[in-house]
Amino acid sequence: MIQEKVLTWFLACRTTDVPENGGVCVKYHDEQIALFNFSRRGEWYASQNMCPHRQQMALSRGMIGTQNNEPKVACPFHKKTFSLVTGQCLSGDDCGDIKTYPVKIENELVYIGIEE
Amino acid sequence: MKIVVIGNGMVGYKFCEKLTAKAQPGQFEIVVFGEETRPAYDRVHLSEYFAGKTADDLTMAGLDWYAENNIRIYLGDPISYIDRDQKTVRSHHGINESYDYLILATGSAAFVPPIPGVEKEGVFIYRTIEDLEMMTTYAKKAKTGAVIGGGLLGLEAAKAMIDLGVTNTHVIEFAPRLMPRQIDEAGSNILKAKLESLGLSIHTSKNTSEILGDQFITGMQFSDDTKLDIDMLVISAGIKPRDELAKLAGLETGHRGGIVVNDRLATTDPFIFAIGECALHGGMIYGLVAPGYEMAEVVATNLMGGDKSFTGFDMSTKLKLIGVDVASFGDPFVSVDEGRSIVLEDRMKGVYKRVNISPDGKYLLGGILVGDAEQYNMLLQTTKNKVVLPPNPEDVILGARGGAGNEGGAGVANLPDDALICSCESVSKGDICKAVCDGNETMDSIKKCTKAGTGCGGCVPMVKDLITHTLKSQGKYVRNVLCEHFNYSRQELYDLVKVHKLQTFDEVLNKLGTGDGCELCKPPVASILASLWNDMILAKGNDTAQDSNDRFLANIQKGGTYSVVPRIPGGEITPEKLIVIGQVAQKYNLYTKITGGQRIDLFGAHVNDLPAIWSELIEAGFESGHAYGKALRTVKSCVGSTWCRFGLHDSVSFAIQIEERYRGLRAPHKLKSAVSGCIRECAEAQSKDFGIIATEKGWNLYVCGNGGSKPQHALLLATDIDSETCIKYIDRFLMFYIKTADPLTRTATWLNKMEGGIDYLRNVVVNDSLGIAEQLEAEMQTLVDNYKCEWKEAVENPEIRKRFTHFVNAPESKDPSIQFEPMREQKKAKEWK
């Protein structure tokens, strides 16, 4: 069953806190969320910070880019890549997928949508 | 012709897909009856339902697909009666349909052993999305769980339990080992140890005699008089073919279940076929999806007037169970008289490999891989195609040892043309090579025209090798373009960036590339920009194009901390500076180790601490060692003529001069150097990218040496030259390398690929055969003049300094997930999984 999920919008930081075409890590309670400013595309993405391959808190320090026009992030440890849209692992191995979060910008502030 | 399909699981759906793809529109009238209320979904990836996939994501094709293909589908309405004389079926809701051919794809049900108490609440089977939904609800109040069945499905179910938050989960297996059909006891022990380290409790040789509790399950009683308290149980002890409808219709079934079929998958009634897990072919039930698909293909082909048989199916399989690779291929359990086995067992790493070899040692019969299944594809092909093994058969699991250039004799080139490369889509080596010859020279176009690599994707590396191999055998120049965003090689890009005077990654991408860049093109472009202009690499616009280590000016290590390596030119250091390093290490609790390059590496620094650590080091006169960069690392030296009774020249002073000249120089790969004061060569200069050895008359200059995985001695470029000439030659050599090498290519590999080899290089560098020597020297001098310590710039620039935090919204907090373990009075990173 598909249910409309209730989202809580969490204020993460200012837009200027995130480097252009790069990421930062956001603390949300005990969770770590990677937030990406894909300024070349004018898009924002968020995902879990942990790379599922070796359980390292590292994706926010990864390089972002595209593969066939699909935005992705590469983990700095072993270059496993994940779609920033679906969270799917794109490296062609089954190290697992990542969780992604919706992002919205209002008045130059960045909000991350957390499911209740 | 009218076809009725009973069952809408994966195989039933695949049959519809294959038949409609082959048929002309209107050639067949197809009617489908399914027992479940959803259209067919991907049962193989059921556990992903917990990892966030929805029922919709798992659906094979939506109802609109059936409508588009004129297939009538009745869901939630199983067939209850087949009238073979009238050739009609009647559904549970009373719908009657006639048929010309009937396809039974009724699949299987979970086998539930007759244990007293299985009816209690909290006992589940693991088969359908409904089962998962019920488990999800119940798991909320469960703390301890168990799974009966340590086979493939049972371990999948155990993973599902962990995903549901039932972290204390037990696996109960009746047999003495896990996955008894796929792996042997030694493999099972390694798998067991791995799974236990992930938090599962594994019990083998355990027979459940009763399920305890009143209304709800509270525990399990075993035949060995032991007991286990649990809140929830999943039974996943095997499958039972759904043959009751066939039995009722008088079709022959096996005495242990399954509808008997011949090689054309026809049942004892020639108008009725059975495919998938309900079919009993040659005394065997195939409980995997791939053979089911093959059966669907056979029946669909024959209905179209073709002639195809099902002659059994290879049950080789590779999967990842809770993060552990497990593979089994060919005959995994060859007995002593049928062949012999070679076994590799590494309990430290949790790796077990077994290959079974024919008695004459020529052929691979099968094997088992646990913990590391990287070689699965190649081993499977070697088995299936009866490829003759290398003289030392153990090489197939150990890799060739000793002797350079020995590839072990089992690469893609040795496979026959009919070797199946992609088993998901049945694409052979011949198909792929032919497609390459027809002009499909990229992975993407091979995927499009052959479908190879579009299923599980496991064959992609092999397909890539085949593309390269085929192109090379055609004598084609394989041009190494960076990635999908740049249709240029690194050398072409270097020249273009220089001509257009481009300064940032975005400018390069706008002018010379397409799209938005990626991790393959960003670092080489950033490196080209650094090699050309030597600007601060973290300047705005280029900071996020740097490879991860360059972005934080430190090497990321296990656990997410960084290491710090100050430059110690020539390995010479004063006691005062040594004390500062010790004090910094003490203050920031860092692990210290002497490196191979005569420096000191400080490990375990939090990203937040890096600027403060470097401020203190810079204060004491240190500068960046560029250990994180594709740049000049260190110039090692022996003590030389100042102290050594054999020394001819002052190797330390020259090493310091060289290191300070080229410090920070960005290149396609890291660069190492050394200076030895005499022929005894204590600095090991002949293993470096450029090495200098003192002679009676001056220096000998060696180039393109390399340690690492494929050691290579440096070759002599010039003899008995003075210091000034030596530096001139190194300037030319390094600039030529920087301008022409592919990304991540060390000087040794660069030279190996160079036509004409060392003689050509000597002509360019020493004899100036290209007339570019002066230009190369001038370019190098610009880089040398532009050098600044980038750590000094970073700590003095508040904008850059601000980036060295873990949490953007809690800059003072360090990453709480970082953990260390004590070791020999220092610490080490916690081992990763």
PDB file of N, CA and C in Angstrom, chain B residues 60-90:
ATOM      1  N   MET B  60       6.590  -6.543 -11.176  1.00  0.00           N
ATOM      2  CA  MET B  60       7.261  -6.851 -12.440  1.00  0.00           C
ATOM      3  C   MET B  60       6.701  -5.951 -13.540  1.00  0.00           C
ATOM      4  N   ALA B  61       5.365  -5.861 -13.628  1.00  0.00           N
ATOM      5  CA  ALA B  61       4.717  -4.980 -14.596  1.00  0.00           C
ATOM      6  C   ALA B  61       3.346  -4.634 -14.044  1.00  0.00           C
ATOM      7  N   GLY B  62       2.957  -3.377 -14.190  1.00  0.00           N
ATOM      8  CA  GLY B  62       1.676  -2.928 -13.656  1.00  0.00           C
ATOM      9  C   GLY B  62       0.514  -3.452 -14.486  1.00  0.00           C
ATOM     10  N   LEU B  63      -0.710  -3.247 -13.968  1.00  0.00           N
ATOM     11  CA  LEU B  63      -1.881  -3.768 -14.669  1.00  0.00           C
ATOM     12  C   LEU B  63      -2.031  -3.153 -16.059  1.00  0.00           C
ATOM     13  N   ASP B  64      -1.523  -1.917 -16.230  1.00  0.00           N
ATOM     14  CA  ASP B  64      -1.630  -1.293 -17.555  1.00  0.00           C
ATOM     15  C   ASP B  64      -0.825  -2.060 -18.598  1.00  0.00           C
ATOM     16  N   TRP B  65       0.259  -2.726 -18.147  1.00  0.00           N
ATOM     17  CA  TRP B  65       1.043  -3.533 -19.101  1.00  0.00           C
ATOM     18  C   TRP B  65       0.186  -4.669 -19.671  1.00  0.00           C
ATOM     19  N   TYR B  66      -0.575  -5.336 -18.770  1.00  0.00           N
ATOM     20  CA  TYR B  66      -1.420  -6.446 -19.220  1.00  0.00           C
ATOM     21  C   TYR B  66      -2.477  -5.917 -20.187  1.00  0.00           C
ATOM     22  N   ALA B  67      -3.044  -4.739 -19.857  1.00  0.00           N
ATOM     23  CA  ALA B  67      -4.074  -4.141 -20.724  1.00  0.00           C
ATOM     24  C   ALA B  67      -3.488  -3.822 -22.101  1.00  0.00           C
ATOM     25  N   GLU B  68      -2.292  -3.196 -22.091  1.00  0.00           N
ATOM     26  CA  GLU B  68      -1.658  -2.817 -23.369  1.00  0.00           C
ATOM     27  C   GLU B  68      -1.409  -4.022 -24.258  1.00  0.00           C
ATOM     28  N   ASN B  69      -1.144  -5.178 -23.630  1.00  0.00           N
ATOM     29  CA  ASN B  69      -0.841  -6.360 -24.420  1.00  0.00           C
ATOM     30  C   ASN B  69      -2.053  -7.277 -24.597  1.00  0.00           C
ATOM     31  N   ASN B  70      -3.245  -6.705 -24.322  1.00  0.00           N
ATOM     32  CA  ASN B  70      -4.486  -7.458 -24.503  1.00  0.00           C
ATOM     33  C   ASN B  70      -4.508  -8.767 -23.729  1.00  0.00           C
ATOM     34  N   ILE B  71      -3.938  -8.735 -22.535  1.00  0.00           N
ATOM     35  CA  ILE B  71      -3.994  -9.929 -21.690  1.00  0.00           C
ATOM     36  C   ILE B  71      -5.084  -9.693 -20.651  1.00  0.00           C
ATOM     37  N   ARG B  72      -6.027 -10.624 -20.581  1.00  0.00           N
ATOM     38  CA  ARG B  72      -7.051 -10.509 -19.540  1.00  0.00           C
ATOM     39  C   ARG B  72      -6.488 -11.129 -18.270  1.00  0.00           C
ATOM     40  N   ILE B  73      -6.585 -10.414 -17.176  1.00  0.00           N
ATOM     41  CA  ILE B  73      -6.006 -10.961 -15.953  1.00  0.00           C
ATOM     42  C   ILE B  73      -7.029 -10.919 -14.820  1.00  0.00           C
ATOM     43  N   TYR B  74      -7.191 -12.051 -14.139  1.00  0.00           N
ATOM     44  CA  TYR B  74      -8.076 -12.131 -12.975  1.00  0.00           C
ATOM     45  C   TYR B  74      -7.203 -12.362 -11.753  1.00  0.00           C
ATOM     46  N   LEU B  75      -7.193 -11.395 -10.822  1.00  0.00           N
ATOM     47  CA  LEU B  75      -6.365 -11.537  -9.623  1.00  0.00           C
ATOM     48  C   LEU B  75      -7.241 -11.890  -8.426  1.00  0.00           C
ATOM     49  N   GLY B  76      -6.659 -12.491  -7.430  1.00  0.00           N
ATOM     50  CA  GLY B  76      -7.407 -12.906  -6.243  1.00  0.00           C
ATOM     51  C   GLY B  76      -8.442 -13.963  -6.593  1.00  0.00           C
ATOM     52  N   ASP B  77      -8.201 -14.690  -7.685  1.00  0.00           N
ATOM     53  CA  ASP B  77      -9.182 -15.675  -8.145  1.00  0.00           C
ATOM     54  C   ASP B  77      -8.467 -16.911  -8.689  1.00  0.00           C
ATOM     55  N   PRO B  78      -8.104 -17.842  -7.812  1.00  0.00           N
ATOM     56  CA  PRO B  78      -7.394 -19.031  -8.280  1.00  0.00           C
ATOM     57  C   PRO B  78      -8.326 -19.981  -9.044  1.00  0.00           C
ATOM     58  N   ILE B  79      -7.741 -20.793  -9.916  1.00  0.00           N
ATOM     59  CA  ILE B  79      -8.514 -21.824 -10.627  1.00  0.00           C
ATOM     60  C   ILE B  79      -8.758 -22.978  -9.663  1.00  0.00           C
ATOM     61  N   SER B  80      -9.994 -23.462  -9.634  1.00  0.00           N
ATOM     62  CA  SER B  80     -10.274 -24.560  -8.723  1.00  0.00           C
ATOM     63  C   SER B  80     -10.523 -25.869  -9.463  1.00  0.00           C
ATOM     64  N   TYR B  81     -10.709 -25.807 -10.788  1.00  0.00           N
ATOM     65  CA  TYR B  81     -11.035 -27.053 -11.490  1.00  0.00           C
ATOM     66  C   TYR B  81     -10.581 -26.976 -12.948  1.00  0.00           C
ATOM     67  N   ILE B  82      -9.963 -28.071 -13.414  1.00  0.00           N
ATOM     68  CA  ILE B  82      -9.599 -28.179 -14.836  1.00  0.00           C
ATOM     69  C   ILE B  82     -10.408 -29.322 -15.433  1.00  0.00           C
ATOM     70  N   ASP B  83     -11.168 -29.024 -16.511  1.00  0.00           N
ATOM     71  CA  ASP B  83     -11.878 -30.081 -17.231  1.00  0.00           C
ATOM     72  C   ASP B  83     -11.067 -30.377 -18.495  1.00  0.00           C
ATOM     73  N   ARG B  84     -10.275 -31.474 -18.447  1.00  0.00           N
ATOM     74  CA  ARG B  84      -9.363 -31.742 -19.566  1.00  0.00           C
ATOM     75  C   ARG B  84     -10.098 -32.211 -20.804  1.00  0.00           C
ATOM     76  N   ASP B  85     -11.261 -32.873 -20.624  1.00  0.00           N
ATOM     77  CA  ASP B  85     -12.009 -33.351 -21.791  1.00  0.00           C
ATOM     78  C   ASP B  85     -12.581 -32.176 -22.576  1.00  0.00           C
ATOM     79  N   GLN B  86     -13.191 -31.243 -21.846  1.00  0.00           N
ATOM     80  CA  GLN B  86     -13.797 -30.077 -22.503  1.00  0.00           C
ATOM     81  C   GLN B  86     -12.769 -28.992 -22.785  1.00  0.00           C
ATOM     82  N   LYS B  87     -11.543 -29.150 -22.218  1.00  0.00           N
ATOM     83  CA  LYS B  87     -10.487 -28.117 -22.271  1.00  0.00           C
ATOM     84  C   LYS B  87     -11.023 -26.779 -21.748  1.00  0.00           C
ATOM     85  N   THR B  88     -11.535 -26.809 -20.514  1.00  0.00           N
ATOM     86  CA  THR B  88     -11.980 -25.576 -19.857  1.00  0.00           C
ATOM     87  C   THR B  88     -11.423 -25.552 -18.434  1.00  0.00           C
ATOM     88  N   VAL B  89     -11.399 -24.341 -17.868  1.00  0.00           N
ATOM     89  CA  VAL B  89     -11.054 -24.202 -16.455  1.00  0.00           C
ATOM     90  C   VAL B  89     -12.155 -23.410 -15.764  1.00  0.00           C
ATOM     91  N   ARG B  90     -12.297 -23.612 -14.452  1.00  0.00           N
ATOM     92  CA  ARG B  90     -13.285 -22.844 -13.697  1.00  0.00           C
ATOM     93  C   ARG B  90     -12.574 -22.228 -12.493  1.00  0.00           C
TER      94      ARG B  90
END
